Short mmCIF file of C-alpha atoms in Angstrom, two decimals:
data_model
loop_
_atom_site.label_atom_id
_atom_site.label_comp_id
_atom_site.label_asym_id
_atom_site.label_seq_id
_atom_site.Cartn_x
_atom_site.Cartn_y
_atom_site.Cartn_z
CA GLU A 1 -70.17 27.87 -19.97
CA PRO A 2 -69.90 29.40 -16.47
CA GLU A 3 -67.27 32.07 -16.06
CA VAL A 4 -65.25 33.68 -13.34
CA THR A 5 -65.66 37.43 -13.63
CA GLN A 6 -63.03 39.91 -12.53
CA THR A 7 -63.28 43.66 -12.21
CA PRO A 8 -61.75 45.99 -13.07
CA SER A 9 -59.83 44.69 -16.05
CA HIS A 10 -57.16 47.32 -15.59
CA GLN A 11 -56.37 49.50 -12.60
CA VAL A 12 -53.73 52.15 -12.22
CA THR A 13 -52.93 53.30 -8.71
CA GLN A 14 -50.34 55.41 -6.98
CA MET A 15 -47.78 53.80 -4.73
CA GLY A 16 -49.03 53.59 -1.17
CA GLN A 17 -52.70 53.53 -2.12
CA GLU A 18 -55.08 50.72 -1.25
CA VAL A 19 -56.65 48.68 -4.01
CA ILE A 20 -59.40 46.11 -4.02
CA LEU A 21 -59.60 43.59 -6.81
CA ARG A 22 -62.94 41.91 -7.24
CA CYS A 23 -63.91 38.49 -8.44
CA VAL A 24 -67.21 36.70 -8.87
CA PRO A 25 -66.50 32.96 -8.82
CA ILE A 26 -68.71 30.33 -10.37
CA SER A 27 -71.77 30.09 -8.19
CA ASN A 28 -71.54 26.47 -7.02
CA HIS A 29 -67.79 26.50 -6.49
CA LEU A 30 -66.46 26.33 -2.96
CA TYR A 31 -62.73 26.87 -3.37
CA PHE A 32 -61.27 30.21 -4.35
CA TYR A 33 -57.79 31.33 -5.29
CA TRP A 34 -55.74 34.34 -6.22
CA TYR A 35 -52.68 34.09 -8.45
CA ARG A 36 -50.50 36.78 -9.92
CA GLN A 37 -48.29 37.02 -13.00
CA ILE A 38 -45.64 39.67 -13.19
CA LEU A 39 -45.04 40.63 -16.81
CA GLY A 40 -42.95 38.01 -18.54
CA GLN A 41 -42.83 35.71 -15.54
CA LYS A 42 -44.69 32.63 -14.42
CA VAL A 43 -48.01 32.49 -12.69
CA GLU A 44 -47.55 32.47 -8.91
CA PHE A 45 -49.94 31.28 -6.23
CA LEU A 46 -50.97 33.87 -3.66
CA VAL A 47 -53.74 32.42 -1.54
CA SER A 48 -56.48 29.81 -1.37
CA PHE A 49 -59.75 30.23 0.47
CA TYR A 50 -62.35 27.74 1.61
CA ASN A 51 -65.16 27.74 4.13
CA ASN A 52 -64.67 31.44 4.82
CA GLU A 53 -61.05 31.19 5.77
CA ILE A 54 -57.64 31.09 4.21
CA SER A 55 -56.51 27.55 3.48
CA GLU A 56 -53.00 28.35 2.36
CA LYS A 57 -50.96 31.41 1.50
CA SER A 58 -47.61 31.91 -0.14
CA GLU A 59 -44.70 33.95 1.12
CA ILE A 60 -45.79 36.69 -1.27
CA PHE A 61 -49.05 37.07 0.63
CA ASP A 62 -47.76 39.21 3.47
CA ASP A 63 -49.60 41.52 5.86
CA GLN A 64 -50.29 43.96 3.06
CA PHE A 65 -52.64 41.47 1.43
CA SER A 66 -56.02 40.28 2.59
CA VAL A 67 -58.92 38.37 1.09
CA GLU A 68 -62.58 38.43 1.85
CA ARG A 69 -65.83 36.92 0.70
CA PRO A 70 -68.10 39.66 1.92
CA ASP A 71 -71.47 38.63 0.57
CA GLY A 72 -71.40 35.02 -0.55
CA SER A 73 -70.81 35.86 -4.19
CA ASN A 74 -67.83 38.21 -4.41
CA PHE A 75 -64.27 37.26 -3.55
CA THR A 76 -61.93 40.20 -3.09
CA LEU A 77 -58.21 40.74 -2.81
CA LYS A 78 -57.10 43.87 -0.99
CA ILE A 79 -53.63 45.32 -1.10
CA ARG A 80 -53.36 47.89 1.69
CA SER A 81 -50.40 49.95 0.60
CA THR A 82 -49.33 49.18 -2.93
CA LYS A 83 -45.70 49.02 -3.99
CA LEU A 84 -44.22 49.28 -7.45
CA GLU A 85 -43.42 45.57 -7.37
CA ASP A 86 -47.12 44.76 -6.92
CA SER A 87 -47.63 45.66 -10.58
CA ALA A 88 -48.84 42.45 -12.17
CA MET A 89 -51.80 40.63 -13.64
CA TYR A 90 -53.91 39.20 -10.86
CA PHE A 91 -56.01 36.15 -11.65
CA CYS A 92 -58.87 34.83 -9.60
CA ALA A 93 -59.81 31.16 -9.88
CA SER A 94 -62.50 28.96 -8.44
CA SER A 95 -62.97 25.23 -8.18
CA ASP A 96 -65.77 22.87 -7.23
CA THR A 97 -63.51 20.07 -5.99
CA GLY A 98 -60.47 22.00 -4.85
CA VAL A 99 -58.18 19.77 -6.87
CA TYR A 100 -59.35 18.82 -10.32
CA GLY A 101 -61.13 21.65 -12.03
CA TYR A 102 -60.12 25.27 -11.88
CA THR A 103 -61.72 28.08 -13.81
CA PHE A 104 -59.68 31.25 -14.15
CA GLY A 105 -60.95 34.76 -14.62
CA SER A 106 -59.65 37.11 -17.29
CA GLY A 107 -57.49 38.93 -14.79
CA THR A 108 -56.97 42.44 -13.49
CA ARG A 109 -53.88 44.22 -14.69
CA LEU A 110 -52.66 46.31 -11.77
CA THR A 111 -50.19 49.08 -12.52
CA VAL A 112 -48.62 50.86 -9.58
CA VAL A 113 -47.01 54.20 -10.45
CA ALA B 1 -42.84 21.22 -2.07
CA GLN B 2 -43.57 20.56 -5.70
CA SER B 3 -41.89 22.38 -8.57
CA VAL B 4 -42.28 22.41 -12.34
CA SER B 5 -39.66 22.93 -15.05
CA GLN B 6 -40.33 23.88 -18.63
CA HIS B 7 -37.14 23.75 -20.60
CA ASN B 8 -38.25 25.46 -23.79
CA HIS B 9 -38.78 29.15 -23.20
CA HIS B 10 -39.50 30.19 -26.77
CA VAL B 11 -40.34 27.89 -29.64
CA ILE B 12 -40.84 29.00 -33.22
CA LEU B 13 -42.51 26.59 -35.65
CA SER B 14 -43.91 26.76 -39.12
CA GLU B 15 -47.53 25.91 -39.62
CA ALA B 16 -48.12 22.16 -39.92
CA ALA B 17 -44.97 21.31 -38.00
CA SER B 18 -45.20 18.94 -35.06
CA LEU B 19 -44.94 20.26 -31.53
CA GLU B 20 -43.55 18.84 -28.34
CA LEU B 21 -43.15 20.98 -25.25
CA GLY B 22 -41.28 19.56 -22.31
CA CYS B 23 -42.50 19.59 -18.72
CA ASN B 24 -40.85 17.95 -15.73
CA TYR B 25 -42.02 18.10 -12.17
CA SER B 26 -40.43 17.44 -8.86
CA TYR B 27 -42.45 15.81 -6.11
CA GLY B 28 -42.13 12.56 -4.28
CA GLY B 29 -45.77 11.58 -4.20
CA THR B 30 -48.87 11.48 -6.36
CA VAL B 31 -49.51 14.54 -8.44
CA ASN B 32 -52.17 15.86 -10.76
CA LEU B 33 -50.87 17.44 -13.94
CA PHE B 34 -52.25 20.19 -16.15
CA TRP B 35 -51.45 22.11 -19.29
CA TYR B 36 -52.87 25.60 -19.67
CA VAL B 37 -52.75 27.92 -22.65
CA GLN B 38 -52.77 31.70 -22.49
CA TYR B 39 -53.52 33.54 -25.72
CA PRO B 40 -52.24 37.10 -25.90
CA GLY B 41 -54.16 39.30 -23.50
CA GLN B 42 -56.41 36.51 -22.32
CA HIS B 43 -56.84 34.33 -19.27
CA LEU B 44 -55.57 30.86 -18.67
CA GLN B 45 -57.51 28.12 -20.38
CA LEU B 46 -57.23 24.44 -19.59
CA LEU B 47 -55.93 22.30 -22.45
CA LEU B 48 -55.86 18.98 -20.66
CA LYS B 49 -55.29 17.33 -17.31
CA TYR B 50 -54.12 14.04 -15.89
CA PHE B 51 -55.19 12.51 -12.59
CA SER B 52 -54.95 8.77 -13.06
CA GLY B 53 -55.50 5.98 -15.55
CA ASP B 54 -54.32 6.09 -19.15
CA PRO B 55 -51.10 8.11 -19.16
CA LEU B 56 -51.87 9.44 -22.65
CA VAL B 57 -54.33 12.26 -22.23
CA LYS B 58 -56.17 13.99 -25.05
CA GLY B 59 -57.28 17.56 -24.68
CA ILE B 60 -58.91 20.29 -26.67
CA LYS B 61 -57.73 21.70 -29.99
CA GLY B 62 -55.90 18.48 -30.93
CA PHE B 63 -53.40 18.58 -28.07
CA GLU B 64 -52.31 15.54 -26.11
CA ALA B 65 -49.86 14.86 -23.33
CA GLU B 66 -48.17 11.79 -21.98
CA PHE B 67 -47.42 11.20 -18.34
CA ILE B 68 -44.21 9.22 -17.87
CA LYS B 69 -43.94 8.56 -14.16
CA SER B 70 -40.40 7.22 -14.28
CA LYS B 71 -39.22 10.44 -15.91
CA PHE B 72 -41.44 12.79 -13.87
CA SER B 73 -42.51 14.21 -17.20
CA PHE B 74 -45.74 15.39 -18.80
CA ASN B 75 -44.86 16.59 -22.27
CA LEU B 76 -47.39 18.32 -24.48
CA ARG B 77 -47.71 17.33 -28.13
CA LYS B 78 -49.60 18.29 -31.23
CA PRO B 79 -49.01 16.62 -34.60
CA SER B 80 -49.62 19.70 -36.71
CA VAL B 81 -49.70 23.22 -35.30
CA GLN B 82 -51.75 26.08 -36.66
CA TRP B 83 -51.05 29.80 -36.66
CA SER B 84 -53.85 30.15 -34.10
CA ASP B 85 -51.83 28.05 -31.63
CA THR B 86 -49.52 31.00 -31.09
CA ALA B 87 -49.71 31.49 -27.33
CA GLU B 88 -47.98 30.88 -24.03
CA TYR B 89 -48.23 27.35 -22.64
CA PHE B 90 -47.96 26.58 -18.96
CA CYS B 91 -47.49 23.22 -17.32
CA ALA B 92 -48.84 22.99 -13.77
CA VAL B 93 -49.05 20.49 -10.97
CA ASN B 94 -50.97 20.09 -7.77
CA VAL B 95 -51.23 17.53 -5.06
CA GLY B 96 -54.03 16.47 -2.81
CA ASN B 97 -57.47 14.97 -3.01
CA THR B 98 -60.96 16.23 -3.42
CA GLY B 99 -61.95 18.38 -0.51
CA THR B 100 -58.68 20.25 -0.14
CA ALA B 101 -58.03 23.70 -1.55
CA SER B 102 -55.02 22.57 -3.50
CA LYS B 103 -52.90 25.23 -5.18
CA LEU B 104 -51.49 24.94 -8.67
CA THR B 105 -47.73 25.28 -9.10
CA PHE B 106 -46.86 26.55 -12.55
CA GLY B 107 -43.82 26.25 -14.72
CA THR B 108 -42.24 29.33 -16.25
CA GLY B 109 -44.12 28.86 -19.49
CA THR B 110 -43.20 28.29 -23.11
CA ARG B 111 -43.96 30.91 -25.68
CA LEU B 112 -44.98 29.26 -28.94
CA GLN B 113 -44.83 31.29 -32.12
CA VAL B 114 -46.27 29.69 -35.23
CA THR B 115 -45.33 31.24 -38.54
CA LEU B 116 -47.27 31.00 -41.78
#
């Protein structure tokens, strides 16, 4: 069964540093998403991406965040200057229809110290 | 905007007991409904989904859910739980049609603990 692959699985970074979280969506999917889950809390939507542009972003997704699909296969989330409160599990997801079928990656646990 | 409520935060059941997890959503229009499971340390996996048609939906691992439009509910059920069902369960909703990058809105989750 096709998978969404995320790397790294765990990243520790110092406050103020830039991090890039990487995702390889399923190859024939066209819609891409980032979600995050702070420990013990619900999964929250960050951003959706389609046709090489952001479709929707949440209030969490401020100027410190950006997404990119640099080479047609990877989908990245960049946090420019990390804060302690950015510590969370970040999930990438992709979908072929944009509505009905989402496949989630295993997540990247980001720890900001 | 849509929202999802899961009333049970932590449920403890003995093996073979029946399960029902509540999920209510808030949205004035047509929604698509999902239940996801997250085993410890793993990613979200889809249990089942409802878009239209028969309001009783069967999913994987013996789970089912019933969409009751008048109650804005989509409760998850399983007649007999197993120890391996210990996990976190998330109800989610989205709106829109094919061709839109529709986001999922999740509930706060229900932690199910099944004891032997």
